[in-house]
């Protein structure tokens, strides 16, 4: 197994063998989870702290489940940043966590770079559970695992990531992971929601859904992240849906066996039609959640191997 780092802060910088090893390990956890058997003592005696400065449903609960399935002591800390200086909070929190002898620290924060800053101050191995508009590495891993299970590979697939790319840490992590693994990535959305760096990341840019979806193997829809928008970057929800919402008519341009993904939470009727989100064969949104637990188990396992060397 090759994983060269103490922390998982980003997908950017990981090489194909690191990603492939994490996905293979996650696949074995996916099978184990389905069989009902789990390795309950791998993280016995280890403390995992979930430190969430932003709301989360899937990510926080799946890290909690992953930690518990591997036998860790799991503590959830939700922190409100509304009235305090974020920099100060982070540093104070770091010393508290060190005093608690936390081994694995899962961090979500509204500011890009916060998990990286914490990783320089805490003794624990840090996992980025989403930082601002920067990265959400475990989401990209679970997306890749879901795609690989359906398509058998990542290399050569056409993946269309659609909607609010500019504010999406999910899109950014996916662009890094999928291009590193040889997929052909397209981003599709209005010019105001496509970041300038898209071209540098080696992805193709489309402003028209039908053209962007033509021949796609995978269609990944994203939420409009209004909380991160500074002004009127998009028209009304209804107009957005007309041009960029995924419905049967637009999906017909993708390959007939293409799969539809969404990281959640979904805005039904804004970026995706309910009939597509709940489609029995095309939508793999439920499986993404299932693979989230397996991927987080794999990441905790991999990072704990590094910790064991330090014991
Ligand atoms: N849950 C994902 C994230 O935390 C996507 C979203 O919020 O739209 O980035």
XYZ file of C-alpha atoms and ligand atoms in Angstrom:
320
model
C 0.000 0.000 0.000
C 1.385 3.373 -0.922
C 0.195 6.472 0.831
C 3.015 8.902 1.309
C 1.562 11.416 3.761
C 0.508 11.794 7.372
C -2.666 13.754 6.461
C -5.310 13.782 3.723
C -5.748 17.473 2.977
C -6.355 17.426 -0.779
C -6.468 15.232 -3.853
C -4.169 17.651 -5.697
C -0.671 16.244 -5.558
C -1.678 12.589 -5.110
C -0.394 10.249 -7.791
C -2.323 7.483 -9.582
C -0.942 4.623 -7.404
C -1.937 6.436 -4.174
C -5.470 6.957 -5.449
C -5.739 3.423 -6.855
C -4.578 1.910 -3.534
C -7.101 3.944 -1.553
C -9.874 2.900 -3.950
C -8.874 -0.773 -3.774
C -8.880 -0.668 0.009
C -12.251 1.128 -0.040
C -13.636 -1.538 -2.374
C -12.682 -4.218 0.147
C -14.480 -2.249 2.880
C -17.523 -1.868 0.635
C -17.702 -5.661 0.276
C -17.115 -6.173 4.001
C -19.853 -3.664 4.878
C -22.305 -5.431 2.578
C -21.466 -8.766 4.152
C -22.213 -7.322 7.592
C -18.739 -8.151 8.915
C -16.381 -5.389 9.946
C -12.925 -5.276 11.445
C -13.917 -3.813 14.748
C -10.540 -3.534 16.412
C -8.303 -1.917 13.808
C -8.571 1.507 15.469
C -9.058 0.211 19.022
C -7.638 2.687 21.521
C -7.515 5.452 18.911
C -9.500 8.675 19.299
C -11.212 10.154 16.255
C -12.598 13.664 16.583
C -15.079 15.064 14.068
C -14.598 18.832 14.172
C -17.240 20.529 12.049
C -17.326 24.316 11.720
C -19.960 23.963 8.941
C -23.123 21.882 8.698
C -22.979 18.383 7.361
C -25.222 15.351 7.257
C -23.628 12.667 5.118
C -19.979 13.458 5.703
C -20.099 13.753 9.482
C -22.270 10.695 10.031
C -20.267 8.564 7.627
C -16.967 9.463 9.307
C -18.611 8.624 12.633
C -19.827 5.296 11.320
C -16.489 4.549 9.654
C -14.586 5.271 12.876
C -16.952 3.171 14.985
C -16.874 0.258 12.540
C -13.088 0.206 12.908
C -13.266 0.367 16.698
C -12.162 3.967 17.348
C -13.528 6.155 20.137
C -15.440 8.786 18.160
C -16.256 12.265 19.427
C -18.318 14.825 17.503
C -17.573 18.495 18.047
C -19.747 21.064 16.274
C -18.398 24.550 16.517
C -20.145 27.769 15.675
C -17.876 30.349 14.145
C -20.479 33.081 14.015
C -19.152 35.322 16.767
C -15.490 34.471 17.040
C -12.363 35.156 15.094
C -11.767 32.018 13.075
C -7.975 32.095 13.265
C -8.000 32.337 17.038
C -10.570 29.601 17.372
C -8.525 27.249 15.273
C -5.358 27.710 17.279
C -7.172 27.429 20.616
C -8.895 24.327 19.359
C -5.582 22.845 18.254
C -4.142 23.003 21.745
C -7.320 21.509 23.221
C -7.137 18.620 20.753
C -3.476 17.984 21.516
C -4.279 17.878 25.210
C -6.963 15.249 24.492
C -4.445 13.089 22.585
C -6.605 12.979 19.484
C -5.167 10.549 16.881
C -7.362 11.263 13.865
C -8.965 14.636 13.289
C -11.684 15.136 10.677
C -12.180 18.839 9.920
C -14.768 20.771 7.946
C -14.391 24.525 7.783
C -15.821 27.382 5.732
C -12.391 28.790 5.006
C -10.156 27.216 2.392
C -6.886 26.122 3.979
C -8.163 25.772 7.562
C -7.505 21.984 7.788
C -4.003 22.531 6.448
C -3.356 25.210 9.085
C -4.631 22.885 11.809
C -2.461 20.042 10.533
C 0.601 22.174 11.301
C -0.522 22.659 14.908
C -1.989 19.338 16.009
C -0.284 16.009 16.617
C -3.161 14.091 15.001
C -3.442 12.968 11.385
C -5.846 15.456 9.793
C -8.492 14.657 7.188
C -10.079 17.484 5.243
C -13.867 16.972 5.239
C -14.422 20.053 3.052
C -12.758 23.474 3.307
C -14.408 26.498 1.736
C -14.290 26.282 -2.029
C -10.964 24.413 -1.957
C -11.276 20.606 -1.703
C -13.376 17.739 -0.370
C -11.031 14.804 -0.979
C -13.107 11.970 0.508
C -16.069 13.009 -1.659
C -13.906 12.661 -4.781
C -12.724 9.234 -3.589
C -16.276 7.996 -3.014
C -17.362 9.402 -6.369
C -14.460 7.638 -8.097
C -15.240 4.359 -6.336
C -18.901 4.591 -7.366
C -17.916 5.303 -10.986
C -15.374 2.459 -11.015
C -17.943 -0.006 -9.688
C -20.319 0.889 -12.528
C -17.906 1.415 -15.387
C -15.061 -0.903 -14.370
C -12.472 1.842 -14.848
C -11.809 5.586 -14.696
C -9.426 5.874 -17.621
C -10.927 7.178 -20.860
C -14.390 7.877 -19.409
C -16.146 11.117 -20.297
C -17.328 12.756 -17.065
C -19.492 15.897 -17.227
C -19.524 17.911 -13.978
C -22.418 20.351 -14.179
C -23.698 23.466 -12.443
C -21.968 25.601 -9.834
C -18.358 24.626 -10.437
C -16.893 27.893 -9.148
C -18.000 27.427 -5.532
C -17.707 23.667 -5.403
C -14.926 21.946 -3.471
C -16.473 18.696 -4.724
C -15.871 19.754 -8.333
C -12.301 20.811 -7.585
C -11.368 17.523 -5.890
C -13.077 15.574 -8.648
C -11.290 17.503 -11.390
C -7.944 16.663 -9.768
C -8.762 13.022 -9.143
C -10.410 12.206 -12.443
C -7.831 13.949 -14.645
C -5.039 12.249 -12.655
C -6.689 8.886 -13.313
C -7.071 9.536 -17.050
C -10.751 10.452 -17.359
C -11.830 13.126 -19.834
C -13.442 15.757 -17.653
C -15.873 18.412 -18.857
C -17.326 21.196 -16.765
C -20.711 22.541 -17.826
C -22.358 25.699 -16.525
C -22.971 29.405 -17.065
C -19.797 31.500 -17.486
C -20.336 33.100 -14.044
C -20.089 29.679 -12.375
C -17.028 28.313 -14.183
C -13.735 29.174 -12.435
C -10.898 30.675 -14.440
C -8.613 27.817 -13.387
C -10.711 25.213 -15.273
C -8.515 25.371 -18.372
C -5.324 25.037 -16.296
C -6.757 21.887 -14.712
C -7.021 20.251 -18.126
C -10.809 20.074 -18.344
C -13.033 21.095 -21.240
C -15.473 23.957 -20.643
C -19.052 23.965 -21.964
C -21.804 26.507 -21.430
C -24.508 24.438 -23.104
C -25.837 21.341 -21.333
C -26.718 19.370 -24.447
C -23.253 19.861 -25.956
C -21.560 19.188 -22.606
C -23.528 16.003 -21.988
C -23.157 14.602 -25.522
C -21.652 11.113 -25.247
C -20.927 11.409 -21.490
C -20.484 8.219 -19.434
C -21.044 10.022 -16.146
C -23.181 13.092 -15.380
C -22.359 14.682 -12.045
C -24.726 17.404 -10.865
C -23.807 20.003 -8.243
C -25.816 22.166 -5.885
C -26.057 25.905 -6.455
C -24.042 27.118 -3.449
C -25.805 30.397 -2.878
C -24.181 30.777 0.554
C -20.824 31.219 -1.187
C -22.026 33.612 -3.912
C -21.332 37.290 -3.571
C -24.041 38.691 -5.832
C -26.485 37.844 -8.580
C -24.394 35.173 -10.252
C -27.389 33.177 -11.398
C -30.879 33.989 -12.618
C -33.945 32.638 -10.816
C -34.053 28.972 -9.799
C -36.654 28.352 -12.470
C -34.523 29.845 -15.214
C -31.444 27.979 -13.972
C -33.374 24.724 -14.175
C -34.480 25.498 -17.718
C -30.922 25.874 -18.954
C -28.844 23.776 -16.578
C -31.182 21.526 -14.580
C -30.876 17.835 -15.426
C -34.104 16.403 -16.800
C -34.871 13.474 -19.099
C -34.548 15.592 -22.222
C -31.038 16.806 -21.426
C -29.935 13.427 -20.092
C -30.921 11.864 -23.434
C -27.770 13.484 -24.910
C -25.483 11.459 -22.638
C -24.730 7.787 -23.340
C -27.776 5.530 -22.844
C -25.974 3.709 -20.023
C -24.605 6.850 -18.379
C -24.925 7.201 -14.624
C -26.181 10.263 -12.731
C -24.458 11.456 -9.553
C -24.969 14.201 -6.956
C -22.963 14.734 -3.757
C -25.995 16.060 -1.846
C -27.712 17.976 -0.498
C -29.887 18.173 -3.615
C -32.066 21.067 -4.650
C -34.730 19.152 -6.490
C -36.194 21.177 -9.336
C -33.174 23.523 -9.396
C -30.179 21.493 -10.588
C -31.908 18.126 -10.910
C -35.403 16.883 -11.655
C -36.815 14.479 -9.059
C -37.586 11.847 -11.688
C -33.866 11.721 -12.573
C -32.612 11.916 -8.982
C -34.789 8.906 -8.093
C -34.337 7.049 -11.376
C -34.039 3.330 -10.542
C -31.267 2.501 -13.015
C -29.512 5.749 -13.926
C -29.187 7.435 -10.513
C -26.373 6.167 -8.278
C -26.860 8.845 -5.620
C -27.755 6.322 -2.883
C -24.711 4.215 -3.725
C -22.497 7.300 -3.400
C -23.574 7.570 0.241
C -22.860 3.873 0.796
C -19.405 4.204 -0.791
C -18.765 7.227 1.431
C -18.602 4.988 4.492
C -16.278 2.513 2.744
C -13.939 5.262 1.485
C -13.760 6.914 4.893
C -12.928 3.554 6.473
C -10.138 3.154 3.920
C -8.758 6.628 4.629
C -8.863 6.122 8.410
C -7.207 2.714 8.020
C -4.484 4.098 5.724
C -3.683 7.072 7.960
C -3.738 4.910 11.101
C -1.046 2.697 9.542
C 1.162 5.795 9.530
C 0.239 6.486 13.153
C 1.090 2.949 14.174
C 4.586 3.502 12.891
C 4.813 6.506 15.210
C 3.598 4.695 18.356
N -21.907 18.301 0.596
C -21.000 18.875 -0.369
C -20.000 19.793 0.291
O -19.933 19.861 1.499
C -21.701 19.513 -1.514
C -22.623 20.657 -1.178
O -22.670 21.120 -0.050
O -23.318 21.065 -2.110
O -19.246 20.459 -0.391
